[in-house]
Coordinates of C-alpha atoms and ligand atoms in Angstrom, one line a residue:
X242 CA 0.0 0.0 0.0
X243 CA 1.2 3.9 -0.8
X244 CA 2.3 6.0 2.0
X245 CA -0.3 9.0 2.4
X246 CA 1.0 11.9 3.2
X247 CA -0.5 13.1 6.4
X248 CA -3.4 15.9 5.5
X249 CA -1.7 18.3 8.2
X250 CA 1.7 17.6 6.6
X251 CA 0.3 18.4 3.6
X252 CA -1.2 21.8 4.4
X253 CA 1.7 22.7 6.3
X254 CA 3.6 21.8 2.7
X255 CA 1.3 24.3 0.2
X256 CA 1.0 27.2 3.5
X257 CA 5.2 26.8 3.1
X258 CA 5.0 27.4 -0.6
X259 CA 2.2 30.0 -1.1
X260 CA 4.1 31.7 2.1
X261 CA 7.7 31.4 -0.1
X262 CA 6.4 32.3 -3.2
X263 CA 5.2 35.7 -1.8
X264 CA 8.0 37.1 0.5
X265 CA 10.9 36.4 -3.0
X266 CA 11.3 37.7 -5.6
X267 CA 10.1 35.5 -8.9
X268 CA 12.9 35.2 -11.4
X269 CA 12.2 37.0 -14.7
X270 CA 14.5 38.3 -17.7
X271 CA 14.4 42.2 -18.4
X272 CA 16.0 41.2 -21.8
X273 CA 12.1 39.5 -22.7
X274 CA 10.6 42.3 -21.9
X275 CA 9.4 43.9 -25.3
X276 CA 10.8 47.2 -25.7
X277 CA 10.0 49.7 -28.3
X278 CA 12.0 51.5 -29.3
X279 CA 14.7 49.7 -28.5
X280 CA 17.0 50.5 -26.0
X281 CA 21.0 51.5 -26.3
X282 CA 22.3 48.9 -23.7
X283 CA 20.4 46.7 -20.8
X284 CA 22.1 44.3 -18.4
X285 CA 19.7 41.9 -16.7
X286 CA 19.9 41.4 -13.4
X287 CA 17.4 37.8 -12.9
X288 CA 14.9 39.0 -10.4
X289 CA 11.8 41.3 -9.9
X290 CA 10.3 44.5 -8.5
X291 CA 6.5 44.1 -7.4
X292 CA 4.9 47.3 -8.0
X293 CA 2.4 47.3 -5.1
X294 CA -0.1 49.7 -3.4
X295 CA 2.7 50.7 -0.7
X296 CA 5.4 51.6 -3.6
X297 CA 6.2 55.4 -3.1
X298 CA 7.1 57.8 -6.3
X299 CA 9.6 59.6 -4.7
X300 CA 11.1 63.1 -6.4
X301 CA 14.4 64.0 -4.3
X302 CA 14.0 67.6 -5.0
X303 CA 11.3 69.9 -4.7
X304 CA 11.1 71.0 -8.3
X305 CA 7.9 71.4 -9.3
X306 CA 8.7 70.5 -12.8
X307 CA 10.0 66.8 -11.7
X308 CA 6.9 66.6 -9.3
X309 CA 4.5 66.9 -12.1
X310 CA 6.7 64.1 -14.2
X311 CA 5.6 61.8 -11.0
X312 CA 2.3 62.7 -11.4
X313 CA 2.6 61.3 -14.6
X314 CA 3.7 58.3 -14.0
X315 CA 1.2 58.3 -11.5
X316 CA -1.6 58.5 -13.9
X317 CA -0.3 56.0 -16.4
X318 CA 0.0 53.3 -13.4
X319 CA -3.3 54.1 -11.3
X320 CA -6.0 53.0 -13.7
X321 CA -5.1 49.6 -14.2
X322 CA -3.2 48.6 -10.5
X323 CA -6.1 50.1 -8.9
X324 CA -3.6 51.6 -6.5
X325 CA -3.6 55.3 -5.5
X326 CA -0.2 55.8 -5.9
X327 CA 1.1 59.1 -5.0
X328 CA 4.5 61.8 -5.9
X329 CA 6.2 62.6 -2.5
X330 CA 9.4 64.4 -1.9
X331 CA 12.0 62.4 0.1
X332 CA 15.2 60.4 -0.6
X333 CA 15.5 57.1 -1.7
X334 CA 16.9 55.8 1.2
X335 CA 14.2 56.7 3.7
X336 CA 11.9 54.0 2.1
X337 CA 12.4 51.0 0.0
X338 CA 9.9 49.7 -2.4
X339 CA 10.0 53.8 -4.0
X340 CA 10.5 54.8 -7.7
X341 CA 12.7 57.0 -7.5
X342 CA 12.8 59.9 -9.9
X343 CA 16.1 62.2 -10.2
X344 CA 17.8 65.2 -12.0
X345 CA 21.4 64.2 -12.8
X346 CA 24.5 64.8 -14.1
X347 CA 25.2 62.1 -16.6
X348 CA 27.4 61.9 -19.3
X349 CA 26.6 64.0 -22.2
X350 CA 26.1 61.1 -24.7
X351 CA 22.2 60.8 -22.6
X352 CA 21.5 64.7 -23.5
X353 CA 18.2 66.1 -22.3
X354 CA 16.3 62.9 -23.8
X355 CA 18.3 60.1 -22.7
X356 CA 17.6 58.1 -19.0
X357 CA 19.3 55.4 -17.0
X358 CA 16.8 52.8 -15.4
X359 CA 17.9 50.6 -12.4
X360 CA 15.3 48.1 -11.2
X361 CA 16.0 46.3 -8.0
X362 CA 14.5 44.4 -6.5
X363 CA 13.4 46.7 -3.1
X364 CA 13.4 49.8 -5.5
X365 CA 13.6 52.0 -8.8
X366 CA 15.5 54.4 -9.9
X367 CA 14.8 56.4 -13.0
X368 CA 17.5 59.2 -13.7
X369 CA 18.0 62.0 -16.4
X370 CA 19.8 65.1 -17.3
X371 CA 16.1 66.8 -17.7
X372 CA 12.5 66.0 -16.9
X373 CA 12.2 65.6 -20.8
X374 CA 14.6 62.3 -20.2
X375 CA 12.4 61.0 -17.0
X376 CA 9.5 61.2 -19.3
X377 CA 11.1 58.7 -21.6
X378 CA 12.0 56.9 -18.7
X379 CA 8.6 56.5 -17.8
X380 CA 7.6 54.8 -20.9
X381 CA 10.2 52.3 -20.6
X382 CA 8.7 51.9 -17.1
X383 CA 5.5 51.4 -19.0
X384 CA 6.6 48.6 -21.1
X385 CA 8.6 46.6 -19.1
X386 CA 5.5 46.3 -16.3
X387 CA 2.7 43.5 -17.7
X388 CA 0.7 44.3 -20.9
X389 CA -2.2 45.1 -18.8
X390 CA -0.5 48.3 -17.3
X391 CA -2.3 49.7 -20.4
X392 CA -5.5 49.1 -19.1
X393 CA -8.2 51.5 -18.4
X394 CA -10.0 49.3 -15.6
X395 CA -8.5 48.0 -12.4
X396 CA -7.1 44.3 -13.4
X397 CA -6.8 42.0 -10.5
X398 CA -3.2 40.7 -10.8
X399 CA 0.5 41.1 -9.6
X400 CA 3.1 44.0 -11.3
X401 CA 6.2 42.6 -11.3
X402 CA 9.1 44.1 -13.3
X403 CA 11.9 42.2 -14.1
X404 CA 15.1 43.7 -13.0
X405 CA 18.2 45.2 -14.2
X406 CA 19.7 48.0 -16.2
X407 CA 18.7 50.2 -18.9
X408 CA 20.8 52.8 -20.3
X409 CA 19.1 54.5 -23.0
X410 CA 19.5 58.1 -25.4
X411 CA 18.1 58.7 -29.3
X412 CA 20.3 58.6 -32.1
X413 CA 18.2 61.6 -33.5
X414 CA 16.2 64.4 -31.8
X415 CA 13.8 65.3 -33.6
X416 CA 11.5 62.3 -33.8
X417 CA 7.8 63.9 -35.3
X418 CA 4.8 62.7 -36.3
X419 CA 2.2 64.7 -38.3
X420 CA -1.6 65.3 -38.5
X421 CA -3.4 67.0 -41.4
X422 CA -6.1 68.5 -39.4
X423 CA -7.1 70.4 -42.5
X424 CA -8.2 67.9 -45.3
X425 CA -10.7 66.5 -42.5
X426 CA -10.9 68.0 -38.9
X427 CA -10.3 66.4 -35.9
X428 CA -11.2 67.2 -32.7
X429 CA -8.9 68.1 -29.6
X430 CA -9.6 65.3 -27.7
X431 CA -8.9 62.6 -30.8
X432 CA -5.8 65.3 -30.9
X433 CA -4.9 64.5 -27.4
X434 CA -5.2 60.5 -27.7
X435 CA -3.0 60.8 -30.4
X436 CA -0.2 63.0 -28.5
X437 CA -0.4 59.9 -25.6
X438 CA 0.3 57.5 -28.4
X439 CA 3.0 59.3 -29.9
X440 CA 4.3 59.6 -26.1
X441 CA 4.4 55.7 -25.4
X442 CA 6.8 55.2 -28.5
X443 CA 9.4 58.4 -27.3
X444 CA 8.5 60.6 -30.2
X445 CA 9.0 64.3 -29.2
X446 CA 7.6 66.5 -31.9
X447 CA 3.5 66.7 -33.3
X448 CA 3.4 68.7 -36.5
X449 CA -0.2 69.9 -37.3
X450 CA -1.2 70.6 -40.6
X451 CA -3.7 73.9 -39.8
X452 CA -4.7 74.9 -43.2
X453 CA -5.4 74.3 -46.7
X454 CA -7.1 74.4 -49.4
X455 CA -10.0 72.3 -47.9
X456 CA -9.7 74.0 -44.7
X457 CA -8.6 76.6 -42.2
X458 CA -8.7 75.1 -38.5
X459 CA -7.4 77.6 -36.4
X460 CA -8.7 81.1 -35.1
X461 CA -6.6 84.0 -36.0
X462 CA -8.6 87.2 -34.7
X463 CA -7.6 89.2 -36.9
X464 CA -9.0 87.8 -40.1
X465 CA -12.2 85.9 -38.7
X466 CA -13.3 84.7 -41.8
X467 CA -10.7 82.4 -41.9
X468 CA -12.7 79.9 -39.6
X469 CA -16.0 81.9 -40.5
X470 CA -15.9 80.8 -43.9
X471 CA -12.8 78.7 -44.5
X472 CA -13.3 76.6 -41.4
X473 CA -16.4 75.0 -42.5
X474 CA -15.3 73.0 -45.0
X475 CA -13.5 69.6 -45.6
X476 CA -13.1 66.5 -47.8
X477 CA -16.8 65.2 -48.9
X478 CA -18.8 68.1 -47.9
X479 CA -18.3 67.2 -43.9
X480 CA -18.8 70.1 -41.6
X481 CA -15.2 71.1 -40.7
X482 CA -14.4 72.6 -38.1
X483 CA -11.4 74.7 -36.0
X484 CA -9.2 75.2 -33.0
X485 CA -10.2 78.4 -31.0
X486 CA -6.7 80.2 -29.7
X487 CA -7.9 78.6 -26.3
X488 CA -8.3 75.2 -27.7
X489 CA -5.1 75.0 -29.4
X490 CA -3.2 76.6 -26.2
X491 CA -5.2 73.5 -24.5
X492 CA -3.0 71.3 -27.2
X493 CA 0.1 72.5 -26.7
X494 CA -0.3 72.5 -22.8
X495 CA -1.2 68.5 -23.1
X496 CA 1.6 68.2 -25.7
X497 CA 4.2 69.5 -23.5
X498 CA 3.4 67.9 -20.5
X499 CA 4.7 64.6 -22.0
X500 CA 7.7 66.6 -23.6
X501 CA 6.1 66.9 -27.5
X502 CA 7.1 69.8 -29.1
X503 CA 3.9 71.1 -31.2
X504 CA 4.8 72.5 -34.6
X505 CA 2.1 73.9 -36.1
X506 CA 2.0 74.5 -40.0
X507 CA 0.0 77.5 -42.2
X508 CA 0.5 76.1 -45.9
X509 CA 1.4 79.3 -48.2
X510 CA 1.4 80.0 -50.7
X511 CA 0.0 77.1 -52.5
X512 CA -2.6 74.6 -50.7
X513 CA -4.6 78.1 -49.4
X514 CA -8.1 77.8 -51.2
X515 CA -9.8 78.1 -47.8
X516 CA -8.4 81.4 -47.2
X517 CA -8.9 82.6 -50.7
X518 CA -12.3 81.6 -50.3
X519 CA -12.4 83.3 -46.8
X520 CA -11.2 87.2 -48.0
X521 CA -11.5 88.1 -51.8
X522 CA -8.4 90.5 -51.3
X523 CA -6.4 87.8 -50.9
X524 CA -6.6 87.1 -54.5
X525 CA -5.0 88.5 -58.0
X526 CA -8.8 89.2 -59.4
X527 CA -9.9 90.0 -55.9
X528 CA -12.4 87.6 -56.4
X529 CA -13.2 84.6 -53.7
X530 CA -12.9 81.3 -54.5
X531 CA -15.4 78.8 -53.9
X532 CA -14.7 76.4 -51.0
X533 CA -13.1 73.2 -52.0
X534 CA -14.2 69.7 -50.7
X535 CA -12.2 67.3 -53.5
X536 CA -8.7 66.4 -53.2
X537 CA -7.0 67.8 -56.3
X538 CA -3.5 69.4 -55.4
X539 CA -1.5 72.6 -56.7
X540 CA -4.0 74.6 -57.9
X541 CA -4.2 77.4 -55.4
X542 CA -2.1 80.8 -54.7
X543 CA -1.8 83.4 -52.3
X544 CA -1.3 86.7 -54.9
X545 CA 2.4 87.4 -53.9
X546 CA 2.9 90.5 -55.5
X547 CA 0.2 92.5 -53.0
X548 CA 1.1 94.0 -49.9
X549 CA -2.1 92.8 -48.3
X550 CA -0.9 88.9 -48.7
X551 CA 2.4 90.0 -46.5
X552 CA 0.3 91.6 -44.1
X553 CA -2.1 88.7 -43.6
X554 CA 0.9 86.8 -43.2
X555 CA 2.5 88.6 -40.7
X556 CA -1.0 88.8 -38.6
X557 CA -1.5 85.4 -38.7
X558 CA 2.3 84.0 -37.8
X559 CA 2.4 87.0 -35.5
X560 CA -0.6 85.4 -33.7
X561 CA 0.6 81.3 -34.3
X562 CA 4.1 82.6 -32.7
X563 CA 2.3 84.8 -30.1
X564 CA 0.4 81.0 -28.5
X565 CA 3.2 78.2 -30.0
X566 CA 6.5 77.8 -27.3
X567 CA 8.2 75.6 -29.6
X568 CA 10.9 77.1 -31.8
X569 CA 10.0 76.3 -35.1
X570 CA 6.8 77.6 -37.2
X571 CA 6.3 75.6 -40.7
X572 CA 5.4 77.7 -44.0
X573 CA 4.4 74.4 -45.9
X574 CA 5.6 75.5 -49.7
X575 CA 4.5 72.5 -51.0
X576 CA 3.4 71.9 -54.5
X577 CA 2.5 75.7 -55.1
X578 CA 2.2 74.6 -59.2
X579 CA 0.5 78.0 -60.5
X580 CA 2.9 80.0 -58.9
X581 CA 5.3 81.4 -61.1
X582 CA 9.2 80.3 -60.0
X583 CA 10.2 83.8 -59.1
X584 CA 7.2 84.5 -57.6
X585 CA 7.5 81.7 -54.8
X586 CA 11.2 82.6 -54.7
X587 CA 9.9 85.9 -53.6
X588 CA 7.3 85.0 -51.6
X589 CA 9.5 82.1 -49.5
X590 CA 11.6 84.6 -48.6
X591 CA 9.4 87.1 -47.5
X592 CA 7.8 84.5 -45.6
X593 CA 11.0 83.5 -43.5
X594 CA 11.6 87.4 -42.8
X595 CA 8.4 87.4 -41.1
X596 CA 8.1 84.2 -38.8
X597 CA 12.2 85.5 -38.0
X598 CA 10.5 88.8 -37.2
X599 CA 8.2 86.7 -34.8
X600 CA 11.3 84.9 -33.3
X601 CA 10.9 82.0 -34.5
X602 CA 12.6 79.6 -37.0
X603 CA 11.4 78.1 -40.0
X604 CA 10.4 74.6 -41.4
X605 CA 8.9 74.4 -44.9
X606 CA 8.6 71.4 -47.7
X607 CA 11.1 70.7 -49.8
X608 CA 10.3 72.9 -52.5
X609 CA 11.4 76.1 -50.7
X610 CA 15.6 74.8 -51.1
X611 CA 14.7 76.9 -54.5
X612 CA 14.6 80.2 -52.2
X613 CA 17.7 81.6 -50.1
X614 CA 17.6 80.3 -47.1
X615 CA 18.1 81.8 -43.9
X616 CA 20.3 80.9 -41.2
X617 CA 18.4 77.7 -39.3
X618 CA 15.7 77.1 -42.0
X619 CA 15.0 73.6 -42.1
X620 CA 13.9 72.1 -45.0
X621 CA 11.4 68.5 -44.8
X622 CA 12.3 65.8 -47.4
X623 CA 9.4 64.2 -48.9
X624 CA 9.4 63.8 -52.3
X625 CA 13.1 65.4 -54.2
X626 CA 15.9 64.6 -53.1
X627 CA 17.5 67.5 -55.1
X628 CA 15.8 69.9 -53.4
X629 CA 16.7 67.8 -50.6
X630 CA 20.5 68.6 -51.2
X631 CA 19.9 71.8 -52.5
X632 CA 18.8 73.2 -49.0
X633 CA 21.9 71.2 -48.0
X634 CA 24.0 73.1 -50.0
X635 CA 22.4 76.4 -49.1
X636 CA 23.6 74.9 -45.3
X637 CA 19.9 73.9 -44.0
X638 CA 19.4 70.9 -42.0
X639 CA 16.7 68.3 -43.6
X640 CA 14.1 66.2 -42.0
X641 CA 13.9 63.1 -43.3
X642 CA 9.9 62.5 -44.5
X643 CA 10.3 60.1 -48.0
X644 CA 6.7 59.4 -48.9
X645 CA 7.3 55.8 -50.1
X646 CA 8.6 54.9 -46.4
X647 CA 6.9 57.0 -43.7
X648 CA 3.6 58.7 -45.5
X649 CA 0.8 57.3 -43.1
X650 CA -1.4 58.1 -45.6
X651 CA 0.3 55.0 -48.1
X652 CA -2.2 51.9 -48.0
X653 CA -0.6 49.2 -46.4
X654 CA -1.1 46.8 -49.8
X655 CA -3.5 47.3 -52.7
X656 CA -6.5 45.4 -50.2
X657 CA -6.1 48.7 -48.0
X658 CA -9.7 50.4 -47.7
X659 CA -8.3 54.0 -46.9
X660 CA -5.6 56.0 -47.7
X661 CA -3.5 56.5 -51.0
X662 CA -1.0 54.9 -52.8
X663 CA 0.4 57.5 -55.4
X664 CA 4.1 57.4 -53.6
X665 CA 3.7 53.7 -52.8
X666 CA 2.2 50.6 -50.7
X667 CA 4.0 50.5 -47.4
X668 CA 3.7 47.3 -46.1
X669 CA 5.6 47.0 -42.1
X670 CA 8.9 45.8 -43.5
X671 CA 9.2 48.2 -46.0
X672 CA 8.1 50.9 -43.2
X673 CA 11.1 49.9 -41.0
X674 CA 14.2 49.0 -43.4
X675 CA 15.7 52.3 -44.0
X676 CA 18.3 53.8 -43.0
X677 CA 17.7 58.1 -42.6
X678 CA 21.8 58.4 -43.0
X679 CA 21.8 56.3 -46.2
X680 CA 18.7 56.7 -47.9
X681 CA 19.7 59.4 -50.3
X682 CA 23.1 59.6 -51.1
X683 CA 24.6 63.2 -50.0
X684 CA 22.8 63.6 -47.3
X685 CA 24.3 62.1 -44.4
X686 CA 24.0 62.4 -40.8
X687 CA 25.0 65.7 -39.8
X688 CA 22.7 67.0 -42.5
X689 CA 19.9 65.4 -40.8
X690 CA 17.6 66.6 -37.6
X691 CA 15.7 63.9 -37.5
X692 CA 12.4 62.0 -38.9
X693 CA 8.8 62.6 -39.1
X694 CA 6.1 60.7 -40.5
X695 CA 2.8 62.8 -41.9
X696 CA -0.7 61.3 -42.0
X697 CA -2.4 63.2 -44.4
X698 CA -6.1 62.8 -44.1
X699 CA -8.2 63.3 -47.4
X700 CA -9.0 59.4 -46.9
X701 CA -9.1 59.6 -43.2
X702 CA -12.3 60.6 -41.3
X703 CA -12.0 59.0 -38.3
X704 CA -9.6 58.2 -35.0
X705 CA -10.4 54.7 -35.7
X706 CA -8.8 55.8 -39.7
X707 CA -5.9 57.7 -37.3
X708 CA -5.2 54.5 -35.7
X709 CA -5.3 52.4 -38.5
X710 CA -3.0 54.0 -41.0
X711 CA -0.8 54.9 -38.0
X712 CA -0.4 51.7 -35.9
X713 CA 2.1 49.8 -36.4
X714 CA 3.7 51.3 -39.0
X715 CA 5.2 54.4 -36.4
X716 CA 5.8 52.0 -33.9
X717 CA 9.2 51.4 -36.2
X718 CA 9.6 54.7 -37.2
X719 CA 10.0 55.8 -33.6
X720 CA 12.3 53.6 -33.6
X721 CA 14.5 54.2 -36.8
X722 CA 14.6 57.8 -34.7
X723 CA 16.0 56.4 -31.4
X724 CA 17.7 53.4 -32.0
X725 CA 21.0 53.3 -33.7
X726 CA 21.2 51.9 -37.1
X727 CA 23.5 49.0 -35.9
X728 CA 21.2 47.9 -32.9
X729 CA 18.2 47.4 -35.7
X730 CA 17.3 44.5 -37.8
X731 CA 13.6 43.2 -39.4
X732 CA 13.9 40.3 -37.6
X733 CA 14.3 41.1 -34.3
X734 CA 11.9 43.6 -34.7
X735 CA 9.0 41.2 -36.0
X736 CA 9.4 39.3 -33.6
X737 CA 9.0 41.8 -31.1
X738 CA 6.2 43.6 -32.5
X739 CA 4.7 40.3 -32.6
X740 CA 5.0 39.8 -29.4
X741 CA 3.2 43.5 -28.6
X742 CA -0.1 43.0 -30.2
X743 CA -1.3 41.9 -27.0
X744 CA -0.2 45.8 -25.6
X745 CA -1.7 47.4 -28.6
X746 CA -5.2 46.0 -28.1
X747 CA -5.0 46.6 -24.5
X748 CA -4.4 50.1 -25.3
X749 CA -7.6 50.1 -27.4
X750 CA -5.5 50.7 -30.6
X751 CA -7.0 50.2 -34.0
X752 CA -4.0 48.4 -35.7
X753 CA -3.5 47.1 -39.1
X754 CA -2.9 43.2 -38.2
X755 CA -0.6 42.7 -41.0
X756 CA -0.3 39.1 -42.4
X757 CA 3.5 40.0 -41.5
X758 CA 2.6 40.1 -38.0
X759 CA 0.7 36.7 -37.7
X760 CA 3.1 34.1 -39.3
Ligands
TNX267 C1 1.3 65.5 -51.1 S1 3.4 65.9 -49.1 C2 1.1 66.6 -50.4 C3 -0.1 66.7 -49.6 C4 -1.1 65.6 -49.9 C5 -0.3 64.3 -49.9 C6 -1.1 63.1 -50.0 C7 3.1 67.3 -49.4 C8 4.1 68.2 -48.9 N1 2.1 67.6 -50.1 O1 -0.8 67.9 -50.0 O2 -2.0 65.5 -48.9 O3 0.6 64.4 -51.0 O4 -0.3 61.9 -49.8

């Protein structure tokens, strides 16, 4: 006959276990922790952190700015732990089981954007040159907790965090998404949802496409037509819509809280129907135009030999500058195809003078390299590289934008429902394997501030459209920003992408589920 374990033995034996199991620390590997983008170096360390409703977020100083980061985190961690977690000011050694969030001195390779994250097992620390690099921090903090930390309801589980490690900084730093607000309008809350998904992936710049020639979508005071008339239009005969000064100040306030730099962009002097429809003396003839609602391109001018275009111009970048902290205002420039060469060469530079005048710098398409450039002009790659290197040669720095690898707008494969194809079909691998330094030949890194990827929206109506044409296809753009070229391979990053569907419909994302992504 078998030997029964007595029941008392027994009990005593699972009591042991359950007792064991809670007071260590479970193994786990930071390296399988899935990671985007992916980090500069990590060192695992083989055990865990349990995120619990004791753990403190400590800030060691009392600066308000680092305070509010904790806050943050805070807010990304509450919802789904349930826990009521709080910012406190204190050291790190008072308390264990505290994330610990501090202003450093590190070397200068980490900038203002790069972090070093320790996780041991009794605490956290998360430290950064700036607040901007804590907020990167605390995405990393983000991913390397459970998938369901991205849950909007409390989830009955354990947070453990694996432990070790991470030493992280961007290759580039300007990493930039952008929305064309004007083709079909959006509101600010879809404009905020996007800004906290640009935030998880480290991006640090939202371009917003304000006007053309389907729509005008912020208020300038001064010319109130603008939105009057030129804000109620879009593609298919929607209602429209804009930004009041106070909404768009709302933008920029949310934007800059997670460290994105708003860029907004007035389109001159092509792409400006809605405003030649808005004031007749804004024309040659003097004549309004009709509102537009197709999605024909390069068939609209601002008259650039009036005074009154100049002055419009300088009202309304006075006012943009007068409400936009970040440095850089964009003139667009872009396919301006009935206006005369030496016209736009005119007008380009006149433009520049004006948003200098406003202290700020200027961004603009391309197609402006055929104007002098001023000192800090940037010019955004999207379609010729010549123009590209011309603006190189006239000393300007280039963002890199190629349509046929990060245009949003570019149907995943000819099956796509929405969006266009006229650069190309941008399937995820062809999204991701590029190289900004080596794309075009001549323009090489020093040349280059960074990358941005524009969703233009004649085909997109919706956040659910946003979502679609965005997700995943940023994801590894973000990361062709961040991560050196040498750490990157299709491979590895398949795998891992893979591996974050889960995350992606936890955060309620509307993502293309690429056949790529389910072999
Ligand atoms: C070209 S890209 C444009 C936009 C269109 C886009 C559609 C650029 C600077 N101009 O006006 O919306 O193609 O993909």
């Amino acid at each position: 006959m078998k030997k029964l374990i007595p029941f008392s033995k027994l009990l005593f034996l699972i009591i042991a276990l359950v007792l064991n199991s809670c007071s260590s620390s479970p193994e786990m590997k930071l390296s399988e922790a899935v990671l985007f983008p992916k980090p500069v170096s990590l060192i695992e360390t083989n055990s865990s952190f349990q995120l619990t409703d004791q753990t403190k977020i400590l800030v060691s100083n009392d600066s308000k700015v680092l305070f509010k980061a904790g806050n943050y985190l805070a807010s990304l961690l509450n919802p789904a732990t349930g826990f009521n977690l709080k910012t406190e000011i204190g050291s790190e050694k008072e308390v264990t089981n505290n994330i610990h969030l501090k202003i450093s001195n590190l070397d200068t390779k980490f900038g203002d954007e790069g972090y070093k994250l320790r996780i041991d097992e009794d605490k956290i620390s998360l430290e950064a040159n700036s607040v901007e690099g804590i907020i990167r921090g605390i995405q990393t903090i983000r991913q390397v907790l459970p998938n369901e930390i991205e849950a909007s309801n409390k989830i009955e589980q354990s947070w453990y965090m694996a432990t070790g490690e991470i030493q992280d900084y961007p290759d580039y730093k300007y990493r930039g998404a952008m929305l064309d607000v004007a083709r079909h309008f959006f509101s600010v809350d879809d404009v905020k949802r996007y800004i906290d998904l640009l935030a998880a992936y480290k991006l640090n710049v939202l371009h917003l496409h304000l006007s053309d020639d389907q729509g005008w979508r912020i208020e300038i005071k001064s010319w109130p037509n603008l939105t009057a008339i030129g804000g109620s239009a879009e593609v298919g005969g929607g209602e429209g819509g804009f930004y009041t000064q106070e909404q768009y100040k709302d933008i920029v306030e949310y934007a800059s809280d997670r460290y994105i730099t708003i860029i907004p962009e007035i389109d001159m002097p092509g792409h400006t129907n809605a405003a030649l429809a808005s004031y007749p003396e804004l024309n040659c003839d003097g004549k309004a135009t009709q509102l537009y609602t197709g999605i024909k391109v390069g068939f609209s001018t601002l008259c650039t030999d009036k005074e009154i275009t100049y002055k419009f111009i300088d009202d309304v970048i006075g006012e943009l500058a007068a409400i936009t902290p970040g440095e850089y205002i964009h003139i667009g420039g872009d396919e301006s195809h009935v206006t005369e060469m030496e016209d736009y060469i005119y007008f380009i530079n006149r433009a520049q003078k004006i948003v200098l005048a406003h202290n700020k710098k200027v961004i603009g398409w391309d197609e402006i390299a055929h104007a002098d450039l001023e000192e800090n002009t940037v010019v955004q790659f999207w379609a010729k590289k010549e123009n590209a290197l011309k603006g190189i040669a006239k000393n300007a720095k280039v963002i890199m934008s190629p349509a046929t690898k990060v245009y949003l707008d570019m149907k995943y494969d000819s099956l796509t429902k929405i969006g266009l194809s006229w650069a190309a079909t941008i399937e995820l691998d062809s999204a991701y394997s590029w190289t900004p330094e080596t794309f075009v030949e001549g323009i090489t890194k020093k040349d280059i501030l960074g990358i941005e990827s524009p969703l233009w929206s004649e085909t997109i109506e919706t956040m659910d459209d946003i979502e679609y044409m965005t997700f995943p296809r940023i994801i590894g753009h973000s990361e062709i920003g961040w991560t050196p070229a040498e750490n990157r391979n299709w491979e590895d990053y398949i795998t891992r992408l893979k591996k974050h569907r889960e995350r992606l419909e936890i955060m309620d994302i509307n993502y293309y589920n690429s056949n790529l992504l389910l072999e």
